[in-house]
Every structure is written in structure tokens, then in C-alpha cells.
XYZ file of C-alpha atoms in Angstrom:
429
model
C -99.301 43.485 41.008
C -95.410 42.475 40.480
C -94.341 39.468 39.361
C -92.139 37.439 41.418
C -89.151 36.393 40.745
C -87.669 32.388 40.097
C -84.914 31.340 42.291
C -81.944 29.499 40.411
C -83.002 25.728 40.322
C -79.508 23.115 40.090
C -82.295 20.444 39.739
C -83.838 22.088 36.814
C -80.032 21.771 35.223
C -80.031 18.336 35.360
C -82.897 18.377 32.813
C -80.435 19.790 30.226
C -79.160 17.132 28.277
C -75.679 18.300 27.856
C -74.911 19.609 31.153
C -75.756 15.894 32.275
C -73.101 14.622 30.008
C -70.354 16.496 31.157
C -71.221 16.139 34.578
C -70.783 12.314 34.466
C -67.761 12.391 32.341
C -66.105 15.214 35.339
C -67.689 12.818 38.297
C -66.073 9.676 36.526
C -62.524 11.215 36.100
C -62.972 12.556 39.687
C -63.736 8.857 40.932
C -61.114 7.137 38.785
C -58.440 9.360 40.103
C -59.803 8.733 43.822
C -59.543 5.310 43.404
C -56.471 5.120 41.655
C -54.776 7.025 45.081
C -56.049 4.868 47.351
C -55.823 1.781 45.650
C -52.817 -0.126 46.796
C -53.617 -3.562 44.547
C -50.415 -4.671 43.041
C -49.888 -3.767 39.313
C -47.873 -6.389 37.142
C -45.476 -4.624 34.411
C -42.756 -5.851 31.946
C -39.450 -3.203 31.781
C -37.946 -3.994 28.287
C -34.512 -3.242 26.804
C -32.124 -3.489 30.630
C -28.718 -3.637 29.889
C -27.187 -6.935 31.239
C -23.921 -6.600 32.625
C -21.701 -9.520 33.178
C -18.201 -9.107 35.326
C -15.355 -11.199 35.705
C -14.010 -12.319 38.977
C -10.810 -9.926 40.237
C -8.679 -12.826 39.865
C -9.967 -13.852 36.320
C -8.858 -10.025 35.168
C -5.411 -10.021 36.781
C -4.967 -13.119 35.029
C -5.968 -11.116 31.773
C -9.051 -12.714 31.106
C -12.086 -10.958 28.710
C -15.082 -11.531 28.108
C -15.714 -11.933 24.159
C -19.222 -13.433 23.472
C -22.487 -13.081 25.190
C -25.803 -14.696 24.655
C -27.695 -11.916 25.709
C -26.975 -7.871 25.950
C -30.722 -7.051 27.158
C -33.698 -8.596 29.559
C -37.009 -8.030 30.326
C -37.496 -7.272 33.918
C -41.154 -7.625 35.117
C -41.808 -5.521 38.346
C -45.145 -5.034 40.380
C -46.515 -2.528 42.873
C -48.405 0.306 42.984
C -49.754 1.182 39.452
C -48.883 5.040 39.998
C -45.406 3.661 40.970
C -44.586 0.993 38.639
C -46.140 2.802 35.558
C -43.205 5.584 35.854
C -40.042 3.197 35.760
C -37.877 2.855 33.034
C -34.778 0.592 32.289
C -32.990 3.102 34.483
C -34.430 1.917 38.104
C -33.518 -1.417 37.682
C -29.960 -3.609 37.183
C -29.359 -6.574 35.969
C -26.021 -7.983 36.675
C -24.460 -11.256 37.124
C -20.659 -12.681 37.975
C -18.555 -15.390 36.748
C -17.205 -17.073 38.906
C -15.466 -19.447 36.943
C -11.726 -19.055 36.459
C -10.281 -19.883 32.888
C -11.315 -20.467 29.117
C -14.701 -21.516 27.960
C -18.115 -20.866 27.511
C -20.305 -20.492 31.055
C -23.684 -19.792 31.896
C -24.225 -17.877 34.604
C -27.716 -16.584 36.383
C -28.516 -13.187 36.327
C -29.764 -11.213 39.054
C -31.732 -7.903 38.860
C -31.900 -5.215 41.567
C -33.570 -1.868 41.932
C -32.091 1.073 41.601
C -34.728 3.709 41.947
C -35.841 5.707 45.459
C -39.049 4.847 44.679
C -39.938 1.896 47.234
C -43.611 0.447 46.561
C -42.880 -2.151 43.934
C -40.986 -5.280 43.333
C -39.317 -7.143 41.100
C -40.488 -10.602 40.418
C -38.692 -12.032 37.398
C -35.772 -11.602 34.759
C -36.224 -12.591 31.119
C -33.456 -14.148 30.215
C -32.249 -15.779 33.679
C -29.301 -16.608 32.625
C -26.785 -15.692 29.520
C -23.767 -17.600 28.490
C -20.683 -15.459 28.455
C -17.577 -16.949 26.012
C -14.227 -16.207 28.231
C -10.663 -16.324 26.621
C -7.038 -14.232 26.829
C -6.915 -11.627 23.715
C -4.321 -12.532 20.796
C -2.672 -10.239 18.375
C -1.028 -11.658 15.370
C 0.039 -10.504 12.415
C 0.332 -12.823 9.054
C 1.578 -12.768 5.473
C -2.076 -12.549 3.124
C -0.854 -15.317 0.501
C -2.027 -15.323 -3.141
C -4.302 -18.094 -4.187
C -5.743 -16.280 -7.271
C -6.441 -18.254 -10.193
C -6.465 -16.908 -13.625
C -5.101 -17.577 -17.111
C -3.212 -15.699 -19.656
C -3.772 -14.959 -23.441
C -0.405 -16.139 -25.127
C 0.224 -12.721 -26.830
C 0.091 -10.908 -22.773
C 2.151 -11.495 -19.916
C 0.782 -11.561 -16.429
C 2.781 -10.331 -13.110
C 1.565 -11.214 -10.258
C -1.096 -9.927 -8.301
C -0.384 -7.065 -6.196
C -2.559 -6.562 -2.696
C -3.633 -3.632 -1.332
C -2.160 -4.914 1.613
C 0.734 -7.352 1.812
C -0.066 -8.427 5.741
C -3.134 -8.330 8.145
C -3.468 -7.984 12.061
C -6.089 -10.549 13.397
C -6.905 -9.896 16.743
C -9.348 -11.506 19.614
C -10.011 -14.808 21.611
C -6.516 -16.525 22.245
C -8.790 -19.708 21.181
C -9.946 -18.906 18.162
C -7.008 -16.337 17.123
C -4.375 -19.538 17.089
C -6.951 -21.809 14.926
C -5.586 -19.852 12.160
C -3.050 -21.139 10.368
C -3.019 -18.857 6.978
C -4.210 -16.058 5.307
C -4.983 -16.143 1.625
C -6.911 -14.508 -0.831
C -8.871 -16.761 -3.164
C -10.165 -15.819 -6.222
C -10.688 -17.322 -9.909
C -10.719 -15.051 -12.810
C -12.861 -17.063 -15.285
C -12.030 -15.434 -18.980
C -8.119 -15.173 -20.182
C -7.044 -12.036 -19.325
C -6.128 -9.359 -22.187
C -5.980 -6.608 -19.814
C -5.202 -5.490 -16.350
C -7.503 -6.328 -13.894
C -9.204 -4.768 -10.512
C -10.990 -6.154 -8.138
C -12.257 -6.571 -4.258
C -12.186 -9.686 -2.610
C -12.458 -10.909 1.200
C -9.653 -12.615 3.113
C -9.912 -15.979 3.510
C -9.388 -17.736 7.474
C -7.961 -21.349 7.324
C -6.666 -24.588 9.770
C -3.354 -26.083 9.428
C -5.199 -28.529 7.357
C -6.480 -26.307 4.998
C -10.013 -25.883 6.341
C -11.877 -22.745 5.786
C -12.730 -20.911 9.369
C -15.574 -19.082 9.348
C -16.163 -15.965 11.270
C -19.662 -15.595 11.731
C -20.060 -14.483 14.721
C -17.345 -11.607 14.516
C -15.055 -13.219 16.906
C -11.730 -12.811 14.854
C -11.110 -9.231 14.575
C -8.963 -7.226 11.263
C -6.823 -5.035 11.401
C -8.565 -1.688 10.524
C -11.642 -3.748 10.296
C -10.768 -4.467 6.697
C -11.471 -7.958 6.171
C -10.997 -7.946 1.876
C -8.406 -6.560 -0.393
C -8.296 -4.977 -3.635
C -6.403 -6.717 -6.012
C -4.429 -5.623 -8.676
C -3.302 -8.102 -11.862
C -1.409 -6.471 -14.161
C -1.407 -7.390 -17.824
C 0.852 -6.486 -20.275
C 1.209 -7.071 -24.400
C 4.506 -8.765 -24.683
C 7.522 -8.012 -28.014
C 10.596 -9.183 -28.505
C 13.072 -5.797 -30.035
C 16.895 -5.833 -30.736
C 19.453 -4.409 -28.165
C 21.524 -1.441 -29.838
C 25.025 -0.815 -29.407
C 26.472 3.166 -29.473
C 30.391 3.966 -28.909
C 32.165 7.116 -28.453
C 35.307 7.301 -29.473
C 34.918 4.852 -32.134
C 37.242 5.419 -34.886
C 34.910 6.697 -38.025
C 36.447 4.236 -40.618
C 36.291 1.147 -38.441
C 33.830 -1.387 -39.732
C 32.652 -3.627 -36.490
C 30.283 -5.439 -38.189
C 32.530 -8.753 -38.793
C 34.408 -8.214 -35.080
C 31.848 -7.186 -32.614
C 29.970 -10.399 -30.725
C 26.896 -9.911 -28.425
C 25.582 -12.998 -26.229
C 21.891 -11.486 -26.676
C 20.891 -9.546 -29.876
C 17.161 -9.053 -28.394
C 15.239 -8.735 -25.605
C 10.983 -9.383 -24.653
C 9.553 -6.995 -23.304
C 5.808 -5.977 -21.957
C 4.137 -3.062 -21.637
C 1.261 -1.133 -23.070
C 0.200 -2.161 -27.012
C 0.953 2.232 -27.800
C 4.368 2.075 -25.328
C 5.334 -1.113 -27.556
C 4.285 0.255 -30.817
C 6.930 3.108 -30.402
C 9.688 1.225 -29.143
C 12.372 0.188 -31.794
C 15.085 -1.156 -29.823
C 16.781 -0.816 -26.451
C 20.027 1.157 -26.496
C 22.902 0.007 -24.193
C 24.712 2.970 -22.458
C 27.729 3.808 -25.087
C 30.979 1.842 -25.165
C 34.295 3.898 -24.949
C 36.387 2.582 -26.788
C 39.429 4.101 -25.319
C 38.703 1.113 -22.200
C 39.225 -1.348 -25.611
C 42.405 -3.456 -26.521
C 43.376 -6.512 -27.560
C 43.995 -7.503 -24.337
C 40.791 -6.251 -23.115
C 38.106 -6.708 -26.112
C 34.925 -6.901 -23.758
C 32.525 -5.518 -21.759
C 29.808 -6.110 -19.683
C 26.561 -3.682 -20.043
C 23.613 -3.191 -18.218
C 20.066 -3.557 -19.974
C 18.004 -0.936 -18.463
C 14.434 0.000 -19.807
C 12.585 2.730 -20.037
C 10.167 3.068 -16.681
C 7.018 1.509 -18.501
C 8.127 -1.040 -19.570
C 9.084 -4.969 -18.077
C 12.102 -7.018 -18.530
C 10.215 -9.700 -19.550
C 13.586 -11.862 -20.231
C 14.812 -11.188 -17.131
C 18.134 -9.853 -19.003
C 19.478 -7.539 -17.333
C 23.393 -7.768 -18.513
C 24.824 -7.804 -21.987
C 28.321 -9.112 -22.520
C 29.606 -6.896 -25.672
C 33.228 -8.721 -27.359
C 35.167 -7.728 -29.932
C 37.358 -10.027 -32.203
C 40.729 -8.117 -32.629
C 43.253 -10.920 -33.354
C 44.422 -8.496 -36.094
C 44.828 -5.599 -34.111
C 48.136 -4.786 -32.358
C 49.094 -1.918 -29.752
C 51.919 0.796 -30.328
C 53.156 3.492 -27.897
C 54.057 7.107 -29.177
C 54.758 10.204 -27.794
C 52.072 12.963 -28.390
C 53.347 16.584 -28.626
C 50.520 18.512 -30.581
C 47.838 19.924 -28.578
C 44.651 22.156 -28.179
C 41.825 23.400 -26.092
C 38.654 24.354 -26.495
C 35.685 25.925 -25.070
C 38.447 28.358 -22.862
C 36.941 31.441 -21.451
C 36.773 34.841 -23.444
C 40.040 36.278 -22.379
C 41.746 33.960 -21.454
C 44.946 31.651 -22.991
C 46.308 28.048 -22.272
C 49.573 27.388 -21.535
C 49.819 23.522 -21.821
C 52.916 22.516 -19.520
C 52.885 18.939 -20.255
C 55.267 18.946 -23.758
C 54.615 15.367 -24.726
C 52.680 12.177 -23.739
C 52.985 8.522 -23.992
C 50.009 7.421 -25.196
C 49.166 3.829 -26.772
C 47.700 3.278 -29.842
C 45.589 0.316 -31.125
C 45.213 -0.699 -34.634
C 45.133 -2.972 -37.622
C 48.408 -4.751 -37.690
C 48.813 -3.809 -41.118
C 48.710 -0.103 -40.501
C 49.648 0.531 -36.872
C 53.545 0.580 -38.317
C 52.993 3.391 -40.451
C 51.297 5.656 -37.668
C 53.738 8.540 -36.292
C 53.749 10.768 -33.662
C 52.693 13.608 -36.128
C 49.495 11.738 -37.086
C 48.226 12.350 -33.112
C 46.967 15.556 -31.470
C 45.615 15.658 -27.895
C 42.044 18.113 -27.345
C 41.668 19.149 -24.015
C 37.983 20.631 -23.363
C 37.708 23.430 -20.814
C 34.183 23.655 -20.330
C 33.263 24.289 -16.645
C 36.816 25.915 -16.423
C 35.684 29.164 -18.417
C 36.416 31.448 -15.114
C 39.497 29.365 -14.052
C 42.972 30.878 -14.049
C 45.826 29.348 -12.658
C 47.911 25.849 -13.083
C 45.808 22.459 -12.699
C 45.375 19.100 -14.283
C 42.983 18.428 -16.975
C 41.705 15.019 -19.002
C 43.140 14.621 -22.516
C 41.105 13.001 -25.154
C 43.290 11.316 -27.908
C 42.586 10.948 -31.356
C 44.247 9.645 -34.633
C 43.901 12.901 -37.343
C 43.430 9.940 -40.510
C 40.514 8.236 -40.248
C 41.437 5.947 -42.878
C 44.002 4.226 -39.807
C 41.001 2.700 -37.981
C 43.291 3.469 -35.156
C 43.028 4.867 -31.736
C 44.124 5.784 -28.022
C 43.559 2.982 -25.287
C 43.471 4.856 -21.982
C 42.707 7.596 -20.381
C 45.511 10.604 -20.035
C 45.932 14.090 -18.533
C 47.769 16.846 -18.879
C 48.654 20.223 -16.949
C 47.724 23.132 -18.103
C 48.035 26.738 -16.922
C 45.077 29.375 -17.729
C 45.731 33.149 -17.571
C 43.848 36.231 -18.321
C 45.473 37.654 -21.723
C 46.983 41.364 -21.940
C 43.701 42.835 -22.707
C 41.955 41.540 -20.462
C 43.979 42.794 -17.519
C 44.246 46.700 -19.265
C 41.060 45.932 -18.986
């Protein structure tokens, strides 16, 4: 006998617990989707961080007004509509804006209005939070001001402090005209508590003050600083100090002339500032040499510049020294010089001094001046720099007294005519 084949039975599937579980979930999803699709019930939703746009009237803009401050920059917008629609909305689908109807300077409250920006039409805007914002309207102003030094410090007696050096001497302020106009001065206020013994550097904020000296807070940031920097670096240079003698040097001074009792200086020393190491190596300050060819009984003083090396500061503010000579025991005498020599003449050249005699003024002690004769004098022409020159020219000449015991010198500057020619051997070559 053949067995009967059993047919497929859906009913038996429901006797399987796993099948029933999977089937139930699947049916629930289908039902939810169907209900959501046909559900027209309005569902609320809040869209966050929607930008707030506030505009001035055309007239206000033409008059130069701007918005410098706004109490809120974003809003929350509540919408209602089909859940499938509202769940897709973003902050780009709504616009929150307002227009300032008032003209002039001041803080104004303006109401916000939200409008739909999406093509989806099945939703409505129910509310905006906040409903209004406060805006600060003003004209723009820019001004450049000096930065004043209000730094307080003390210094040890063995040191010298220079004025503080700021990384910037001026600052440009900009922002609402009402706020910027309040600023009467900008300063650097800082107190160094310990006495200064070395150079210090620090950074500190700029302080804004009104005409009465009251500090103007800028916590809201309405006033902007140039380059957005509201602080400066301050350097207070501190120097060690020392007093050093002033030395005088000479050119064309007679070798045997003793100036101990006849030379006078209105300042013998100078106070200078510098590093300890530099000052330890500084023994004196030397003036430029005094040329005795410019000194005579009638012209017996000269004003000399005091020039310090670059790494020192002149704390005495002494920039010139008057050097004078007591020449009451000296006199002058005019004589003709007939003896001339040359030095540093170029190789293969000969020089002919066409000036045969030269009247010069000699200065010397009264008790010896009459003993000086033309034979005691000679002139020297230095051809340095003219080694390749040939022809005739005028050259400076230095007049000297042969006998140093006379303690005499030539006063004035002199020149002679010189002709330079190649030697015979040089021409042959």
C-alpha cells in the first residue's frame, strides 16, 4: 500500500515559536509604516541654531550706520506638520530675520520673524525663541593714539635705568563711534616691585582711560585694537654705571712741549653706562686728536665732540668738551721755509717742488722764538695716493721745526706746487 504525501500547511508554521516572533516583528513594521504614511496628524519639532539676520534700513546704511552688537546670534524655531516632513527639516529650511526701523545711534529691540525656506509645504512655523533681539547701532570710528608710559619701578643706586621701550609706540582703535570717543588716552600700567639691577622684559595689556582717568572696560570687545593686539612687550634697559676720565690726544704737537700746566678742560671725566663686562674694560674716553697746527696765542681753544662707543650710554649728557691752552708766554714769528722734502713718491718717479720758498707762521715760547731761523724749518710733502701721478699739482705740506728743544710749531695749513715726472731709466724701459 502506498503512503499518502503530506501537503504544506501554513497553519503548522504558527506552531513554530521562532517563526511567530519574526512574523510579528515584520507585521509591526508594515503597520507602523502604513499608519505613518497615512497619518496627517501634526507633530511638533524644534529646529536649533538658526542664524538670526538683522538688517538696517537703506537710509541708515547710507548715513554710515552699522550694527556693532547683537544680543543673540541664533534662534530656536518650533515647527509642526506631518512627521515625515518635519523630521527632514534643518536650519537651512527656515530663515529668522528682522529689520531695524529706527534711525540713529542707540540700542534697539527688534522683533524676529521666521519664514519657510523649503519647497516642502506640509509644515508650519509656530514660534521663534527668542522673539526679539537687542542691537547696538552706531557709526564706525577709527583713531590712532600714542601709548603712554605709566610703568612704576625703582632702581639700585649702582645702576642706571633708561626709559622703558615699547614694542609699539602707537595703537589704532576702531569700533562704535560712541565707544571709541570715550577713550582719552591709552597707557601701559605696570609696577615692578623689586629694585631693578638688570634689564627686564615683560608683556602687559593696554589700558583704556577716559578724560577723568577712569579705566574703560572692553569686556564686550566693541573696541578693536590694530592687528587685534591689545598688549605690548616692554623692555626696561638697566645699565651699570661708572665714571671714567677723558683723554686728549694731539697731532703736530712739538715733542718736548709740556702741556701739564697750560692745558685746561672744562670737564675731566664723564659718567657712562653699560654692561659690567664692558665697563671693566673701559679705562677712558679719548677725544679726537687736536691738531696743533690750528692752535696759536690768538686761537687757543677748541671745542671737541665726546663720542662714546656704540655699547655705552652717555649718562652725563656731556657731548662736547672745551679744551684751551694758556699761551700767554708764547708768541708768533713769520719766516720763509726753503727746505722741502717728499715721501712716499712712486717708484721710477722724481718730484720737483716748484715753490721755492713759503712764508709760514711759527708759534713758540717767547724766550726761544727769536733764536729760530729759516734753517731750523723744513717742509714735508706726503705723496701717498699720488704714486701713479705725473704732471703738476698742488699738494699740502707739513711744516716742522727741526730742534724739538724749541717746543715750537707751525700755525696754519699750507700748500706748494709739485711737478712729478718719470725718471730717465723709467722712460727707457
